Amino acid sequence: MELCTATLLAAQAPGGGLWNRKRADARLQSTLHRNKAKWTARVPIVGRISGDSARVGPPAADAVVENDAADRTRFGAYNALAGMPQPLGATATGEGVNFAVYSGGASAATLCLFTRFDLKQNRVTEEIPLDGRINKTGSVWHIYLEGKFRDIAYGYKFDGKFLPEEGLYFDKSRVLLDPYAKAVIGRGEYGIIGQDGSCWPGMAGMVPISDSEFDWEGDLPLCYPQKDLIIYEMHIRGYTKHDSSKVNFPGTYIGTVQKLDHLKELGVNCIELMPCQEFNELEYFKNSVHGENRFNFWGYSTINYFSPMLRYSSTGMATHDAVNEFKMLVREAHKRGIEVIIDIVFNHTVEGNENGPILSFRGIDNRTYYMIAPKGEFYNYSGCGNTFNCNHPVVRQFIIDCMRYWVTEMHIDGFRFDLASIMTRASSLWDAVNAYGRQVEGDTMTTGTPLSDPPLIDMISNDPILGGVKLIAEAWDAGGLYQVGRFPHWGIWSEWNGQYRDVVRQFIKGTDGFAGAFAHCLCGSPNIYQEGGRRPWNSINFVCAHDGFTLADLVTYNNKNNSANGEDNRDGENHNLSWNCGEEGEFASLSVRRLRRRQMRNFFLCLMVSQGVPMIHMGDEYGHTKGGNNNTYCHDNYLSYFRWDEKEEALSDFYRFCRLMTQFRRECESIGLDDFPTSDRLQWHGHHPGAPDWSGTSRFVAFSLIDSVKREIYMAFNTSHLPVVITIPDRPGFRWDPLVDTGKPAPYDFLSGDLHDRETAIQQVSHFLNSNLYPMLSYSSIILLLCPDS
């Protein structure tokens, strides 16, 4: 009887604690002992590290050999038994480690072990050939090593055909990273090239140790209803790397922990982390036109999906510390009432096309893990050289295992899937029987064809371990498949609503013809999501994200300014729907700068009062600028860093406005509804009550909401270049009190209860309000609250 995956999952379950982990470890040990006769039918291999290692690089100097010898003393004798095919990856027990790796096309496999020193010298410490008669079950190669393996790394070599024209890349000279490795060791310091000047130094997985434990301190999932989320998209390194953060470990998981209170103060209850699984920040390493080195800063080029980014840890090379520091980030976020979602890139990997490096998936089983054409070419629906073969049975199980690991072991609360439409495409060598277990009438699908019921999305949506986690799709890909509102959802998936972004940008800047579409956005986009029983919270609303202009640049630049990227300003989106408010660039007249501040408030107010789930991009809360660069994927510098000094300067201005608006959203019962608002609580208005103008030239939208907490809320947007005096609804026995007016200077843009001269500010417009009127400046928005007329 083999140990089932559920045994390990039970040990890793949130709140399971140390007792469950020890119990699972004991069960795995017991299973191995019970089945020793089965798995050691032939004489086991017995080994010890010898004085001669298999070199994969140049010989070391004499002094290096002496250090090498000292390093080897930590790696003692071991017994090598046949091992078990489950679970995949390296699994530690009290007596040793079980290794299991899938490769359907390899003719031979070798387990490679490294001391840290040998890995730095790019050479293998010990090679253990696997016997296909003993160490292979089906397409899984496996071995169990009894012994101690602290600070030991591992990888694999696979032999077989190297025929790129057939999609085969087996090369027994290459050491490959285990796709299931839970921690990856390579370079220890961010942005520093290897000793030999290589940007791609040797990498290996760390052999796990059974006594590696983390104190979760009773951490449990927060399980917020998705309708209640306020998401903050952030970058781990960029959040605290700037000197003004003044944290002990800038640019790390620990540094982020030290600044979590800012997010709690802002009113955020969910962070969406840009990729923090192992990637190579030196992938694009070269000078830009301005002489600065270009980095893979964003991280959308994954090397290993199970491993947290090593160089985001405070200790660099200590892989177990990286895992524990990520866990600490999650634990401390949960203590502050903040959920954690990770941005995961299952659409492609770092290995790229046929000219890319062979690091892991390609050398293990290229035709399984990637979409391959008949002559070996790589399908490129990702725009990054390759496409992950998501709906292949082996690959979709890999994705499920990975997601389960991050939920059970790392306690994360959900996933945002980059270019998620790729996960709905038919796999290479599509076969309905293979996917569904039966023939499908009229099935003539070819590789990459969009599937109405993709097996992977079905598995994720109905997985018993993943039930309840947040699932957010970026519902498009680089191959032209656009599925916003049509992504297969099983009632639980949400989507980045790119249509919300585009419509809101155009209406707020005063483009004709968008009043009706803007109203849909305010209601949670029922025109997109209501059909099929979806809800407002299926829409993740955003005005800005990591890809594109920041909020400040959206109102400052008509044109992108990406010359610093070294691509002659050809990269990045050209269709930004931005408006510079009359003058291009940051140096502008006072009147233009005032208008820009109004527009930023208008965008943020719209985001906070719209039905659906709002997402704020890091730095927008204080007006971060990237100088008009809308594609800072390669900038590890001030363009991408959160400026804590500027945030402090904005405390009494825009940051205050943002903080109070998020608080207002949380206080309102009628904003963030579980279903789309109806006429029972929502009424549309124009310049006069109950008379909305949906014409093609309308630049005014107003509405009122019945709210069980605030009684009634009136909101209006005037995106015309002309001011207007509007008539507001007459409510006998009540009066309208102003709360927000983006046309007013701070702090009078938001009349919070603690504002010392709040009553004076209200009195200044009371003569209008007494006549059910209100004056609105051009490009401004307001919120009024209904109060008893005492």
Coordinates of N, CA, C and O in Angstrom, one line a residue, residues 288-432:
S288 N 20.6 49.4 -20.1 CA 19.7 50.2 -20.8 C 20.4 51.3 -21.5 O 21.6 51.5 -21.4
V289 N 19.6 52.2 -22.2 CA 20.2 53.3 -22.9 C 20.7 54.3 -21.9 O 21.6 55.2 -22.3
H290 N 20.3 54.3 -20.6 CA 20.8 55.2 -19.6 C 21.9 54.6 -18.8 O 22.3 55.2 -17.8
G291 N 22.4 53.5 -19.1 CA 23.5 52.9 -18.4 C 23.2 52.0 -17.2 O 24.1 51.4 -16.6
E292 N 21.9 52.0 -16.8 CA 21.5 51.1 -15.7 C 21.2 49.7 -16.2 O 20.8 49.5 -17.3
N293 N 21.5 48.7 -15.3 CA 21.2 47.4 -15.7 C 19.7 47.1 -15.7 O 19.0 47.6 -14.9
R294 N 19.3 46.3 -16.6 CA 17.9 45.9 -16.7 C 17.7 44.5 -16.0 O 18.5 43.6 -16.1
F295 N 16.6 44.4 -15.3 CA 16.3 43.3 -14.5 C 15.0 42.7 -14.9 O 14.1 43.4 -15.4
N296 N 14.8 41.4 -14.5 CA 13.4 40.9 -14.6 C 12.8 41.2 -13.2 O 12.8 40.4 -12.3
F297 N 12.4 42.5 -13.1 CA 11.9 42.9 -11.8 C 10.5 42.4 -11.4 O 10.3 42.0 -10.2
W298 N 9.6 42.3 -12.3 CA 8.3 41.9 -12.0 C 8.2 40.4 -11.7 O 7.4 40.0 -10.8
G299 N 9.0 39.6 -12.3 CA 9.1 38.1 -12.0 C 8.1 37.2 -12.7 O 7.9 36.1 -12.3
Y300 N 7.6 37.7 -13.8 CA 6.6 36.9 -14.6 C 7.4 35.9 -15.5 O 7.2 35.9 -16.7
S301 N 8.2 35.1 -14.9 CA 9.1 34.2 -15.7 C 9.5 33.1 -14.7 O 10.7 33.0 -14.3
T302 N 8.6 32.2 -14.3 CA 8.9 31.3 -13.2 C 9.9 30.2 -13.6 O 9.9 29.6 -14.6
I303 N 10.8 29.9 -12.6 CA 11.7 28.8 -12.7 C 11.1 27.6 -11.9 O 11.1 26.5 -12.4
N304 N 10.5 27.8 -10.8 CA 10.0 26.7 -9.9 C 8.8 27.3 -9.2 O 8.8 28.3 -8.6
Y305 N 7.7 26.5 -9.3 CA 6.4 27.0 -8.8 C 6.2 26.7 -7.3 O 5.3 27.3 -6.7
F306 N 6.9 25.8 -6.7 CA 6.7 25.4 -5.3 C 7.5 26.3 -4.4 O 7.3 26.3 -3.2
S307 N 8.5 26.9 -4.9 CA 9.6 27.6 -4.1 C 9.3 29.1 -4.0 O 9.3 29.8 -5.0
P308 N 9.3 29.6 -2.8 CA 9.3 31.1 -2.7 C 10.6 31.7 -3.1 O 11.6 31.0 -3.0
M309 N 10.5 32.9 -3.7 CA 11.7 33.5 -4.2 C 12.8 33.6 -3.1 O 12.6 34.3 -2.1
L310 N 13.9 33.0 -3.4 CA 15.0 32.9 -2.4 C 15.6 34.3 -2.0 O 15.8 34.6 -0.9
R311 N 15.7 35.1 -3.1 CA 16.4 36.4 -2.8 C 15.5 37.5 -2.3 O 15.9 38.6 -2.2
Y312 N 14.3 37.1 -2.0 CA 13.4 38.0 -1.2 C 13.5 37.7 0.3 O 12.8 38.3 1.1
S313 N 14.4 36.7 0.7 CA 14.5 36.5 2.1 C 15.7 37.3 2.6 O 16.5 37.9 1.9
S314 N 15.7 37.5 3.9 CA 16.7 38.3 4.6 C 18.1 37.7 4.6 O 19.1 38.3 4.8
T315 N 18.1 36.3 4.4 CA 19.4 35.6 4.6 C 20.0 35.1 3.3 O 21.1 34.5 3.3
G316 N 19.3 35.3 2.1 CA 19.8 34.9 0.9 C 19.9 33.4 0.7 O 18.9 32.8 0.2
M317 N 21.0 32.8 0.9 CA 21.2 31.4 0.6 C 20.5 30.4 1.5 O 20.4 29.3 1.2
A318 N 20.0 30.9 2.6 CA 19.3 29.9 3.6 C 17.9 29.7 3.1 O 17.0 30.4 3.3
T319 N 17.7 28.6 2.3 CA 16.5 28.3 1.6 C 15.3 28.1 2.6 O 14.2 28.5 2.4
H320 N 15.6 27.4 3.7 CA 14.5 27.1 4.7 C 14.1 28.4 5.3 O 12.9 28.6 5.7
D321 N 15.0 29.4 5.5 CA 14.6 30.7 6.0 C 13.7 31.4 5.0 O 12.8 32.1 5.4
A322 N 13.9 31.3 3.7 CA 13.0 31.9 2.7 C 11.6 31.3 2.9 O 10.6 32.1 2.9
V323 N 11.5 30.0 3.1 CA 10.2 29.4 3.3 C 9.5 30.0 4.5 O 8.4 30.4 4.6
N324 N 10.3 30.0 5.6 CA 9.7 30.4 6.9 C 9.4 31.9 6.9 O 8.5 32.4 7.6
E325 N 10.2 32.7 6.2 CA 10.0 34.1 6.2 C 8.7 34.4 5.4 O 7.9 35.3 5.7
F326 N 8.5 33.7 4.3 CA 7.2 33.8 3.6 C 6.0 33.5 4.5 O 5.0 34.2 4.5
K327 N 6.2 32.4 5.2 CA 5.1 32.0 6.2 C 4.9 33.0 7.2 O 3.8 33.3 7.6
M328 N 6.0 33.7 7.7 CA 5.8 34.7 8.7 C 5.0 35.9 8.1 O 4.2 36.5 8.8
L329 N 5.3 36.2 6.8 CA 4.6 37.3 6.2 C 3.1 37.0 6.2 O 2.2 37.8 6.5
V330 N 2.7 35.8 5.8 CA 1.3 35.4 5.8 C 0.7 35.4 7.2 O -0.4 36.0 7.4
R331 N 1.4 34.9 8.1 CA 0.9 34.8 9.5 C 0.7 36.2 10.1 O -0.4 36.5 10.7
E332 N 1.7 37.1 9.8 CA 1.5 38.5 10.4 C 0.5 39.3 9.6 O -0.2 40.1 10.2
A333 N 0.3 39.0 8.3 CA -0.8 39.7 7.6 C -2.1 39.2 8.2 O -3.0 40.1 8.4
H334 N -2.3 37.9 8.4 CA -3.5 37.4 9.0 C -3.8 38.0 10.3 O -5.0 38.3 10.7
K335 N -2.8 38.2 11.1 CA -3.0 38.9 12.5 C -3.6 40.3 12.3 O -4.3 40.7 13.2
R336 N -3.3 40.9 11.2 CA -3.8 42.3 11.0 C -5.1 42.3 10.2 O -5.5 43.3 9.7
G337 N -5.6 41.1 10.0 CA -6.9 41.0 9.2 C -6.7 41.2 7.7 O -7.7 41.6 7.0
I338 N -5.6 40.8 7.2 CA -5.3 41.0 5.8 C -5.0 39.6 5.2 O -4.1 38.8 5.6
E339 N -5.8 39.2 4.2 CA -5.6 38.0 3.4 C -4.5 38.2 2.4 O -4.1 39.3 2.1
V340 N -3.9 37.0 2.0 CA -2.8 37.0 1.1 C -3.1 36.2 -0.2 O -3.4 35.0 -0.1
I341 N -3.1 36.9 -1.3 CA -3.3 36.2 -2.6 C -2.0 36.3 -3.4 O -1.3 37.3 -3.3
I342 N -1.6 35.2 -4.1 CA -0.3 35.3 -4.8 C -0.7 35.3 -6.3 O -1.6 34.6 -6.8
D343 N 0.1 36.0 -7.1 CA 0.0 36.1 -8.5 C 0.8 35.0 -9.1 O 2.1 34.9 -8.9
I344 N 0.2 34.0 -9.8 CA 0.9 32.8 -10.2 C 0.9 32.7 -11.7 O -0.1 33.1 -12.4
V345 N 2.0 32.2 -12.3 CA 2.2 32.3 -13.8 C 2.2 30.9 -14.4 O 3.3 30.4 -14.7
F346 N 1.0 30.3 -14.5 CA 1.0 28.9 -15.0 C 0.9 29.0 -16.6 O 0.6 27.9 -17.2
N347 N 1.0 30.1 -17.2 CA 0.8 30.2 -18.7 C 2.1 29.9 -19.4 O 2.1 29.4 -20.6
H348 N 3.3 30.1 -18.8 CA 4.6 29.9 -19.4 C 5.6 29.8 -18.4 O 5.4 30.1 -17.2
T349 N 6.9 29.4 -18.7 CA 8.0 29.3 -17.8 C 9.1 30.1 -18.4 O 9.1 30.5 -19.5
V350 N 10.2 30.1 -17.5 CA 11.4 30.9 -17.9 C 12.1 30.2 -19.1 O 13.0 30.9 -19.7
E351 N 11.8 29.0 -19.4 CA 12.6 28.3 -20.4 C 12.4 28.8 -21.9 O 13.2 28.4 -22.8
G352 N 11.3 29.5 -22.1 CA 11.1 30.2 -23.4 C 11.0 29.2 -24.5 O 10.6 28.1 -24.4
N353 N 11.4 29.7 -25.7 CA 11.3 28.8 -26.9 C 12.5 28.0 -27.1 O 13.3 27.7 -26.1
E354 N 12.8 27.5 -28.3 CA 13.9 26.5 -28.5 C 15.2 27.1 -28.3 O 16.2 26.4 -28.1
N355 N 15.3 28.5 -28.2 CA 16.6 29.1 -27.9 C 16.8 29.4 -26.4 O 17.8 30.0 -26.0
G356 N 15.8 29.1 -25.6 CA 15.9 29.3 -24.2 C 16.7 28.3 -23.4 O 17.1 27.2 -24.0
P357 N 16.9 28.5 -22.1 CA 17.7 27.6 -21.3 C 16.9 26.3 -21.0 O 15.7 26.3 -21.0
I358 N 17.7 25.2 -20.8 CA 17.1 23.9 -20.4 C 17.4 23.8 -18.9 O 18.5 23.5 -18.5
L359 N 16.4 24.1 -18.1 CA 16.6 24.1 -16.6 C 15.8 23.1 -15.8 O 16.3 22.6 -14.8
S360 N 14.6 22.7 -16.3 CA 13.8 21.8 -15.6 C 12.8 21.1 -16.5 O 13.1 20.0 -17.0
F361 N 11.6 21.7 -16.7 CA 10.5 21.0 -17.4 C 11.0 20.5 -18.8 O 10.6 19.4 -19.2
R362 N 11.7 21.3 -19.5 CA 12.1 21.0 -20.9 C 12.9 19.7 -20.9 O 12.7 18.8 -21.8
G363 N 13.9 19.6 -20.1 CA 14.8 18.5 -20.1 C 14.2 17.3 -19.4 O 14.7 16.2 -19.6
I364 N 13.2 17.4 -18.6 CA 12.5 16.3 -17.9 C 11.5 15.6 -18.8 O 11.5 14.4 -19.0
D365 N 10.7 16.4 -19.5 CA 9.7 15.9 -20.4 C 9.0 17.0 -21.2 O 7.9 17.4 -20.9
N366 N 9.7 17.5 -22.2 CA 9.3 18.7 -22.9 C 7.9 18.6 -23.5 O 7.1 19.5 -23.5
R367 N 7.6 17.4 -24.1 CA 6.3 17.3 -24.8 C 5.2 17.1 -23.8 O 4.0 17.3 -24.2
T368 N 5.4 16.8 -22.6 CA 4.4 16.8 -21.6 C 4.1 18.2 -21.1 O 2.9 18.6 -21.0
Y369 N 5.1 19.0 -20.7 CA 4.9 20.2 -20.0 C 4.6 21.4 -20.9 O 4.1 22.4 -20.4
Y370 N 4.9 21.3 -22.2 CA 4.7 22.5 -23.1 C 3.8 22.1 -24.3 O 3.8 20.9 -24.7
M371 N 3.1 23.1 -24.8 CA 2.3 22.9 -26.1 C 3.3 22.8 -27.2 O 4.0 23.8 -27.5
I372 N 3.4 21.7 -27.9 CA 4.4 21.5 -28.9 C 3.7 21.2 -30.2 O 2.7 20.4 -30.3
A373 N 4.1 21.8 -31.3 CA 3.6 21.6 -32.7 C 4.2 20.3 -33.2 O 5.2 19.8 -32.7
P374 N 3.7 19.7 -34.3 CA 4.1 18.5 -34.8 C 5.6 18.4 -35.2 O 6.2 17.4 -35.1
K375 N 6.2 19.6 -35.5 CA 7.6 19.6 -35.9 C 8.5 20.1 -34.7 O 9.6 20.6 -35.0
G376 N 7.9 20.1 -33.5 CA 8.7 20.4 -32.4 C 8.7 21.9 -32.0 O 9.3 22.3 -31.0
E377 N 8.0 22.8 -32.8 CA 7.9 24.2 -32.4 C 7.1 24.4 -31.2 O 6.2 23.6 -30.8
F378 N 7.4 25.5 -30.5 CA 6.6 25.8 -29.3 C 5.5 26.8 -29.7 O 5.7 27.8 -30.3
Y379 N 4.3 26.4 -29.3 CA 3.2 27.3 -29.4 C 3.4 28.5 -28.4 O 4.0 28.3 -27.3
N380 N 3.0 29.7 -28.8 CA 3.4 30.9 -28.0 C 2.2 31.7 -27.7 O 2.1 32.9 -28.1
Y381 N 1.2 31.2 -27.1 CA 0.0 31.9 -26.7 C 0.3 32.9 -25.5 O -0.5 33.8 -25.2
S382 N 1.5 32.8 -24.9 CA 1.8 33.6 -23.8 C 2.6 34.9 -24.2 O 2.7 35.8 -23.5
G383 N 3.1 34.9 -25.5 CA 4.0 36.0 -25.9 C 5.4 35.9 -25.3 O 6.1 36.9 -25.4
C384 N 5.7 34.8 -24.6 CA 7.0 34.7 -23.9 C 7.8 33.5 -24.4 O 8.7 33.0 -23.7
G385 N 7.4 32.9 -25.5 CA 8.2 31.9 -26.1 C 7.7 30.5 -26.0 O 7.9 29.7 -26.9
N386 N 7.0 30.2 -24.9 CA 6.4 28.9 -24.8 C 5.0 29.0 -24.1 O 4.7 30.1 -23.6
T387 N 4.3 27.9 -24.1 CA 3.0 27.9 -23.5 C 2.9 26.6 -22.6 O 3.1 25.5 -23.1
F388 N 2.6 26.8 -21.3 CA 2.5 25.6 -20.4 C 1.3 24.8 -20.9 O 0.2 25.3 -21.2
N389 N 1.5 23.5 -20.9 CA 0.5 22.5 -21.5 C -0.5 22.2 -20.4 O -0.7 21.0 -20.0
C390 N -1.3 23.2 -20.0 CA -2.1 23.1 -18.7 C -3.1 22.0 -18.7 O -3.3 21.5 -17.6
N391 N -3.7 21.6 -19.8 CA -4.7 20.6 -19.8 C -4.3 19.2 -20.1 O -5.1 18.3 -20.2
H392 N -3.0 19.0 -20.1 CA -2.4 17.7 -20.1 C -2.6 17.0 -18.7 O -2.5 17.7 -17.7
P393 N -3.0 15.8 -18.6 CA -3.3 15.2 -17.3 C -2.2 15.3 -16.3 O -2.5 15.6 -15.1
V394 N -0.9 15.1 -16.7 CA 0.2 15.3 -15.8 C 0.3 16.7 -15.3 O 0.6 17.0 -14.1
V395 N 0.2 17.6 -16.3 CA 0.4 19.0 -15.9 C -0.7 19.6 -15.1 O -0.4 20.3 -14.1
R396 N -1.9 19.2 -15.4 CA -3.0 19.7 -14.5 C -2.9 19.2 -13.1 O -3.2 19.9 -12.1
Q397 N -2.4 17.9 -12.9 CA -2.2 17.4 -11.6 C -1.1 18.2 -10.9 O -1.2 18.4 -9.7
F398 N -0.1 18.5 -11.7 CA 1.0 19.3 -11.1 C 0.5 20.6 -10.6 O 0.9 21.1 -9.5
I399 N -0.3 21.3 -11.4 CA -0.9 22.6 -11.0 C -1.7 22.4 -9.7 O -1.6 23.3 -8.8
I400 N -2.6 21.4 -9.7 CA -3.4 21.2 -8.5 C -2.5 20.9 -7.3 O -2.7 21.5 -6.2
D401 N -1.5 20.1 -7.4 CA -0.5 19.8 -6.3 C 0.1 21.1 -5.8 O 0.3 21.3 -4.6
C402 N 0.5 21.9 -6.7 CA 1.2 23.2 -6.4 C 0.2 24.1 -5.6 O 0.6 24.7 -4.6
M403 N -1.0 24.3 -6.1 CA -1.9 25.1 -5.4 C -2.2 24.6 -4.0 O -2.3 25.4 -3.1
R404 N -2.4 23.3 -3.9 CA -2.7 22.7 -2.6 C -1.5 23.0 -1.7 O -1.8 23.3 -0.5
Y405 N -0.3 22.9 -2.2 CA 0.8 23.1 -1.3 C 0.8 24.6 -0.8 O 1.0 24.8 0.4
W406 N 0.6 25.5 -1.6 CA 0.6 26.9 -1.2 C -0.6 27.2 -0.2 O -0.4 28.1 0.7
V407 N -1.7 26.5 -0.4 CA -2.8 26.7 0.5 C -2.6 26.0 1.9 O -2.8 26.6 2.9
T408 N -2.1 24.8 1.8 CA -2.0 24.0 3.1 C -0.7 24.3 3.8 O -0.7 24.4 5.0
E409 N 0.4 24.4 3.1 CA 1.7 24.6 3.8 C 2.0 26.1 4.0 O 2.5 26.4 5.0
M410 N 1.6 26.9 3.1 CA 1.9 28.4 3.2 C 0.8 29.2 3.7 O 0.9 30.4 3.9
H411 N -0.4 28.6 3.8 CA -1.6 29.3 4.3 C -2.1 30.5 3.5 O -2.8 31.4 4.0
I412 N -1.8 30.5 2.2 CA -2.3 31.6 1.4 C -3.8 31.5 1.2 O -4.3 30.4 1.3
D413 N -4.4 32.6 0.8 CA -5.9 32.7 0.8 C -6.4 32.6 -0.7 O -7.7 32.6 -0.8
G414 N -5.6 32.7 -1.7 CA -6.1 32.6 -3.0 C -5.0 32.9 -4.1 O -3.8 33.1 -3.7
F415 N -5.5 32.9 -5.3 CA -4.5 33.0 -6.4 C -5.1 33.9 -7.5 O -6.3 34.0 -7.7
R416 N -4.2 34.7 -8.1 CA -4.5 35.5 -9.3 C -3.7 34.8 -10.4 O -2.5 34.7 -10.3
F417 N -4.4 34.4 -11.5 CA -3.7 33.6 -12.5 C -3.4 34.5 -13.7 O -4.3 35.0 -14.4
D418 N -2.1 34.7 -14.0 CA -1.7 35.5 -15.1 C -2.0 34.9 -16.4 O -1.8 33.7 -16.6
L419 N -2.6 35.7 -17.3 CA -3.0 35.1 -18.7 C -3.7 33.8 -18.5 O -3.4 32.8 -19.1
A420 N -4.8 33.9 -17.7 CA -5.5 32.6 -17.3 C -6.2 32.0 -18.5 O -6.5 30.8 -18.4
S421 N -6.5 32.7 -19.6 CA -7.2 32.1 -20.7 C -6.4 30.9 -21.3 O -6.9 30.0 -21.9
I422 N -5.0 30.9 -21.1 CA -4.2 29.8 -21.6 C -4.6 28.5 -20.9 O -4.6 27.4 -21.5
M423 N -5.1 28.6 -19.7 CA -5.5 27.4 -18.9 C -6.8 26.8 -19.5 O -7.2 25.8 -19.0
T424 N -7.5 27.5 -20.4 CA -8.7 27.0 -21.0 C -8.4 26.4 -22.4 O -9.4 26.0 -23.0
R425 N -7.2 26.4 -22.8 CA -6.9 25.9 -24.2 C -6.6 24.4 -24.2 O -6.0 23.9 -23.2
A426 N -6.9 23.8 -25.3 CA -6.6 22.3 -25.4 C -5.1 22.1 -25.4 O -4.4 22.8 -26.0
S427 N -4.8 21.0 -24.8 CA -3.3 20.6 -24.7 C -2.8 20.1 -26.0 O -3.6 19.8 -26.9
S428 N -1.5 19.9 -26.1 CA -0.9 19.2 -27.2 C -1.4 17.8 -27.3 O -1.7 17.2 -26.3
L429 N -1.5 17.3 -28.5 CA -2.0 16.0 -28.8 C -3.4 15.8 -28.1 O -3.7 14.8 -27.4
W430 N -4.3 16.8 -28.3 CA -5.6 16.8 -27.6 C -6.3 15.5 -27.9 O -6.4 15.0 -29.1
D431 N -6.9 14.9 -26.9 CA -7.6 13.7 -27.0 C -8.8 13.7 -26.0 O -8.5 13.8 -24.8
A432 N -10.0 13.7 -26.5 CA -11.2 13.8 -25.6 C -11.2 12.7 -24.6 O -11.6 12.9 -23.4

